[in-house]
Short mmCIF file of C-alpha atoms in Angstrom, two decimals:
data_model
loop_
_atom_site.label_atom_id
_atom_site.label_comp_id
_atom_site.label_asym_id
_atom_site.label_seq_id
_atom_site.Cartn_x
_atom_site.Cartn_y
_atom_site.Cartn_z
CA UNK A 1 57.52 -13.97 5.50
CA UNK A 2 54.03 -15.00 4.05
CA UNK A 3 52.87 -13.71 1.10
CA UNK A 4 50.49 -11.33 0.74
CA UNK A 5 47.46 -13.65 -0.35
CA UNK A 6 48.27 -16.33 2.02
CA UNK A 7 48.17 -13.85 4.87
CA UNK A 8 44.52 -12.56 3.91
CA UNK A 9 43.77 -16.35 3.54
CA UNK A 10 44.53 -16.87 7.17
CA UNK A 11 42.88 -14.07 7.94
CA UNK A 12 39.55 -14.90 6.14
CA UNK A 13 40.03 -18.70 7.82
CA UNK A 14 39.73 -16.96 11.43
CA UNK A 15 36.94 -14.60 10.34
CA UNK A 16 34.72 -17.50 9.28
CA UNK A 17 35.86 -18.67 13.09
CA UNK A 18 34.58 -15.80 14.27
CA UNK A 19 31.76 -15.21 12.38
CA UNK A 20 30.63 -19.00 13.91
CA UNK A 21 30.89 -17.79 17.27
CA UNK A 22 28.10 -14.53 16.50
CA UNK A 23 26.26 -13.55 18.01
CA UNK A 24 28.32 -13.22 20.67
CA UNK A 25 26.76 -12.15 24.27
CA UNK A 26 26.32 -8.20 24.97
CA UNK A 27 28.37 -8.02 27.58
CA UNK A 28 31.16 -9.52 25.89
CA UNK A 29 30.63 -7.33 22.80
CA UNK A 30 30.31 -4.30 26.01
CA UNK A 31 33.63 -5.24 27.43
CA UNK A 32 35.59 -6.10 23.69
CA UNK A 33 34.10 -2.48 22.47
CA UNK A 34 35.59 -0.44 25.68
CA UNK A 35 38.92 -2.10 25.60
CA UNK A 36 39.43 -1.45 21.95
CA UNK A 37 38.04 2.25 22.54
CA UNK A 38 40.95 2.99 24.79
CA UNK A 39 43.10 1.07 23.24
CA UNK A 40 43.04 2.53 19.87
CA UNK A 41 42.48 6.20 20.82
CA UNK A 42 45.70 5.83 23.44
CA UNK A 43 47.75 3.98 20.04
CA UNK A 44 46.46 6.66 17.64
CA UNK A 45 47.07 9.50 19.80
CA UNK A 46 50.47 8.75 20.99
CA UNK A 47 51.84 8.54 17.49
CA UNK A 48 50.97 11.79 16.83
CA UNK A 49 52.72 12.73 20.05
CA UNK A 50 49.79 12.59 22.76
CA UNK A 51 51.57 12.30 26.23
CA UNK A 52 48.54 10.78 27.84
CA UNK A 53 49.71 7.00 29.02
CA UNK A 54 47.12 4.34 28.91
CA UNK A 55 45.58 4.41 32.32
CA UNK A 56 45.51 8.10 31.76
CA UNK A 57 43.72 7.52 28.48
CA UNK A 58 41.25 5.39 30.14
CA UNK A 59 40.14 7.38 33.11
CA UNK A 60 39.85 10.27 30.73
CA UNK A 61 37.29 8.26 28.65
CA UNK A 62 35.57 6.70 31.09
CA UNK A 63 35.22 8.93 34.35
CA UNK A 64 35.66 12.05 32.61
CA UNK A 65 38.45 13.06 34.74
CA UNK A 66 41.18 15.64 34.14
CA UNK A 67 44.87 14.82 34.45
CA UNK A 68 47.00 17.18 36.27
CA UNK A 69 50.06 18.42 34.27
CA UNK A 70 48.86 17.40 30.71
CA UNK A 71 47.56 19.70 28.37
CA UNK A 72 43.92 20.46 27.69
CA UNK A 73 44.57 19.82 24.16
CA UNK A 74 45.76 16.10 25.13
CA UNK A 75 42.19 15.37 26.78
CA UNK A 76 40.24 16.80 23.75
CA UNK A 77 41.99 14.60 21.14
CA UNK A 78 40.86 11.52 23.82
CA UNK A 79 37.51 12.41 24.09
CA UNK A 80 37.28 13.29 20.67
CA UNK A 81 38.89 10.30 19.34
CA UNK A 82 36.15 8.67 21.00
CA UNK A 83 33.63 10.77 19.40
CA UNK A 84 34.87 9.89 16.02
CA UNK A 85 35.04 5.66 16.76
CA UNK A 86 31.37 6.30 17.67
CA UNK A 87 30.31 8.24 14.29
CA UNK A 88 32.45 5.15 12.22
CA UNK A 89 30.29 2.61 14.12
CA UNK A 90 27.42 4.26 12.99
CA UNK A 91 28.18 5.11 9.32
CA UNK A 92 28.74 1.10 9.53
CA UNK A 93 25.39 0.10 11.27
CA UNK A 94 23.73 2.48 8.65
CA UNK A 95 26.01 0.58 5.36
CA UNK A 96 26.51 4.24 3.84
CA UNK A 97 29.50 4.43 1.68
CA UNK A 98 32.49 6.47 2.05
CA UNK A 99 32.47 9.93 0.02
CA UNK A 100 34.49 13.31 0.97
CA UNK A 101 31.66 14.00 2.91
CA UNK A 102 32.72 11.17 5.67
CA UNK A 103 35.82 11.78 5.76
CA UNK A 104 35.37 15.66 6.25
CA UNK A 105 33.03 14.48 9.49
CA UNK A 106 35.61 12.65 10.76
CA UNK A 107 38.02 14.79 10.60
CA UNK A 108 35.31 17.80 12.20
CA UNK A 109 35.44 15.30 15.37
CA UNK A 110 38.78 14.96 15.66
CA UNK A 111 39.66 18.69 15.70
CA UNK A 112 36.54 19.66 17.64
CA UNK A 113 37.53 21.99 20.25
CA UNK A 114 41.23 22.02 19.56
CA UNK A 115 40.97 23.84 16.08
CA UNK A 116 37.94 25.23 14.57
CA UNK A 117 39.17 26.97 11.48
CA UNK A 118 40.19 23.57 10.22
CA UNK A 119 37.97 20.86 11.81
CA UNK A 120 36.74 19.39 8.40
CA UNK A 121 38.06 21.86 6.09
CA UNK A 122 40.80 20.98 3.60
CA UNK A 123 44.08 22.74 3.76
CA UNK A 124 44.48 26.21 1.81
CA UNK A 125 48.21 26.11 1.75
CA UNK A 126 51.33 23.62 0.67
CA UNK A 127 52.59 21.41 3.38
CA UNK A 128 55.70 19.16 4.36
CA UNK A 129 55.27 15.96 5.95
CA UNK A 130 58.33 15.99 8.85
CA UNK A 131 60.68 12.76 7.94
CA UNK A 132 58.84 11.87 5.12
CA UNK A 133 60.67 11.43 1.52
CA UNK A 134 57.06 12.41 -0.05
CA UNK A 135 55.45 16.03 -0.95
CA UNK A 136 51.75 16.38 -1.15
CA UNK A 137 50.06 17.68 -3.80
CA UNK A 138 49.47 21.29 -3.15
CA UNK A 139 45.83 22.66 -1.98
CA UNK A 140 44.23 23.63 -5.60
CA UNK A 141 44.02 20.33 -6.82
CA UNK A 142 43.05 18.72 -3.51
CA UNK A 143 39.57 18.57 -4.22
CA UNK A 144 40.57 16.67 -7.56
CA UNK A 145 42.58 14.22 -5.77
CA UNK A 146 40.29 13.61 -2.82
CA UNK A 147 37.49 13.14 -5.72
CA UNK A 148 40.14 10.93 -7.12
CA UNK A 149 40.38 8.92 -4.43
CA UNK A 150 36.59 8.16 -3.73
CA UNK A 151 36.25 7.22 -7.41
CA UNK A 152 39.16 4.07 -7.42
CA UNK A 153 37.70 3.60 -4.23
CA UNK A 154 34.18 2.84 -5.42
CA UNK A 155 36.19 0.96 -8.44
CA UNK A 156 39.05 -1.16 -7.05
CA UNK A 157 38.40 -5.16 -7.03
CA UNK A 158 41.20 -5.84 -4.93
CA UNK A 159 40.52 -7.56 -1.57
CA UNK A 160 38.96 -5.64 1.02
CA UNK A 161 42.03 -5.40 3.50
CA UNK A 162 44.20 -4.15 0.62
CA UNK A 163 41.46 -1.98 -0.05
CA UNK A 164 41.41 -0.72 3.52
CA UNK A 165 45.07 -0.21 3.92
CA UNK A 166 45.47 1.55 0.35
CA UNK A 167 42.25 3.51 0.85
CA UNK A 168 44.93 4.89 4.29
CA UNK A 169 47.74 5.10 2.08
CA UNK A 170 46.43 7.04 -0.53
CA UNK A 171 44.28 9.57 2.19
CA UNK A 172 47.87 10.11 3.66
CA UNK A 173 49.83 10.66 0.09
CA UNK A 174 47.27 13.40 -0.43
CA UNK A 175 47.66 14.69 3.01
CA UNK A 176 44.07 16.94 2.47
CA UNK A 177 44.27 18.59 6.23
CA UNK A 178 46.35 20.61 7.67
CA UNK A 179 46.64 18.48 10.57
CA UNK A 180 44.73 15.12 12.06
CA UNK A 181 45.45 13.19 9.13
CA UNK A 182 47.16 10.44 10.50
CA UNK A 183 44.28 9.73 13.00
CA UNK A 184 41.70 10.28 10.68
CA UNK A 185 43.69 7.62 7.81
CA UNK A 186 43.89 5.32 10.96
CA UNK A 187 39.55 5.80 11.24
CA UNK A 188 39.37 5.35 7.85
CA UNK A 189 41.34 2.52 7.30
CA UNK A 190 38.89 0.64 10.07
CA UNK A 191 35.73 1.92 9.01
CA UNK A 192 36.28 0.36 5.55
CA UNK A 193 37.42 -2.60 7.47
CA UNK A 194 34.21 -2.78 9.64
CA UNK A 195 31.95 -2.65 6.54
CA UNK A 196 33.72 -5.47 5.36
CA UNK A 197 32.82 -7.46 8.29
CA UNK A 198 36.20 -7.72 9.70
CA UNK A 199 37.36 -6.05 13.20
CA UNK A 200 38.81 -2.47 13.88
CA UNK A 201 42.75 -2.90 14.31
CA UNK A 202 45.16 -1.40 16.17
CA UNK A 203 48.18 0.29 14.59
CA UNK A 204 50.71 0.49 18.11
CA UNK A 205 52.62 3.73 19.30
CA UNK A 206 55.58 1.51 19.29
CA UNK A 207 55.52 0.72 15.87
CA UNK A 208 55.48 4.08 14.74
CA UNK A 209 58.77 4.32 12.54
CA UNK A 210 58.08 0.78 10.93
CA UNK A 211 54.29 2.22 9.88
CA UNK A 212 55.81 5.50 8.95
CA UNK A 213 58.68 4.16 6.56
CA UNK A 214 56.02 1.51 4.86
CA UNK A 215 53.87 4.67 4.56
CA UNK A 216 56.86 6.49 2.32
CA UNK A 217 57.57 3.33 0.70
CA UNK A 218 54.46 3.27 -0.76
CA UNK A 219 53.97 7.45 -1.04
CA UNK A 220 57.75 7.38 -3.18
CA UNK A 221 58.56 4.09 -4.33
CA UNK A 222 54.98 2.70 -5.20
CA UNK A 223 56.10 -0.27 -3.34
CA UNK A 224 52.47 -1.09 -1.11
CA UNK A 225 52.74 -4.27 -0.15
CA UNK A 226 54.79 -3.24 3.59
CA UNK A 227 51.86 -1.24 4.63
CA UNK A 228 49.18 -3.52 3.25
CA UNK A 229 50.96 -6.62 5.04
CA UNK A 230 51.74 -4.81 8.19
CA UNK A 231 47.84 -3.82 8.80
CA UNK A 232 47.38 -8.10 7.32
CA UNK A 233 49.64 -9.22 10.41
CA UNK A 234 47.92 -6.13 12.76
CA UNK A 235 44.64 -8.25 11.74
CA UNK A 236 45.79 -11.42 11.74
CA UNK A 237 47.01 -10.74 15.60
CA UNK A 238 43.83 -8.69 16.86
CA UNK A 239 41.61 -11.90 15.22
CA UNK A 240 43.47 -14.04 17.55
CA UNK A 241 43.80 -12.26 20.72
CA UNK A 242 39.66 -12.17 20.01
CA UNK A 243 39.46 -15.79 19.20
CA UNK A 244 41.78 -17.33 22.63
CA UNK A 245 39.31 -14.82 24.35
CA UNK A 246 36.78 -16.33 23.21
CA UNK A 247 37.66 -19.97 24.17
#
């Protein structure tokens, strides 16, 4: 296994290959942008349980239709997971920075429909994370934390992909919603990616229980470096697959 630095060395090696190849045509960037959409929505979803399946994901997205025999709930976490990719590509068109604020507006997408009370609105009561080793902080200090956050955010001069996977791990420790906080770390780690000039990544379904045990690695033990090498090598892979397309 690589270390840490080497990995993000590789990585920056294939963004400067990428960066050579921009602009790249629209229709390219067209067809890259709706892949990834389903893609990641599908991924995100279905760790938190969505039963959707990929083709289901995609026809949802991009004909509007409704699938018999899932629930409505399932189609508004699509659509709105779409939503909220769109609002992250424009917070990084516009280069503003990440405060509560953002992360609140995410999190309003993501629950739009499905649970109004909530959508955007931290939690007013303790919570347990299912499986996990880790208790968050409870709901009167949340607003500390969460300012907390922003401020070693803002501070940190560690490289931008540890940034972007601690920026998730942390968001996730603090566990500020009652629920979407898993999809919204996931938005948050790429946004911060994005502004960095690197792509959007893909965290898959089927690694669910090796992303959730790095999370409580970090959340318990204070050991970071599985999560921030597993979204290096999540990277590191998308930068290819983009690259041989490319060819």
């Amino acid at each position: 296994m690589m270390n840490t630095n080497q990995l993000f060395n590789e990585i920056d090696k294939l963004k400067n290959d990428l960066d050579r190849k921009r602009p790249l045509p629209s229709e390219v960037v067209k067809n890259l942008r709706d892949h990834l959409i389903v893609e990641w929505t599908y991924h995100s979803n279905g760790i938190e349980g969505n039963t959707l399946t990929l083709s289901e994901t995609k026809v949802v997205l991009e004909d509007g239709i409704t699938i018999g025999g899932k629930l409505m709930r399932e189609h508004l976490e699509a659509i709105n997971h779409k939503e909220a990719i769109s609002f992250i590509e424009d917070q990084v068109k516009d280069d503003t920075s990440i405060t509560q604020q953002t992360i609140k507006d995410i999190h309003a997408i993501i629950l739009r429909g499905i649970d109004a009370e909530n959508a955007g609105v931290y939690r007013k009561v303790k919570v347990l994370i299912s499986g996990a080793e880790h208790v968050p902080p409870s709901p009167l200090v949340l607003e500390d934390e969460m300012e907390g956050l922003i401020d070693w955010y803002k501070k940190t001069t560690v490289h931008p992909i540890e940034r972007a996977a601690l920026l998730h791990s942390f968001f996730v420790k603090i566990h500020p919603f009652i629920d979407g906080n898993g999809r919204t770390a996931r938005l948050l780690l790429n946004l911060d990616l994005m502004k960095s000039g690197y792509l959007p990544i893909v965290l898959r379904k089927e690694q669910r229980l090796q992303y959730y045990e790095a999370l409580d690695q970090s959340h318990v033990k204070q050991k970071y470096s599985p999560f921030v090498n597993m979204v290096g090598e999540s990277l590191k892979q998308r930068m290819k697959y983009i690259l041989e397309f490319l060819e």
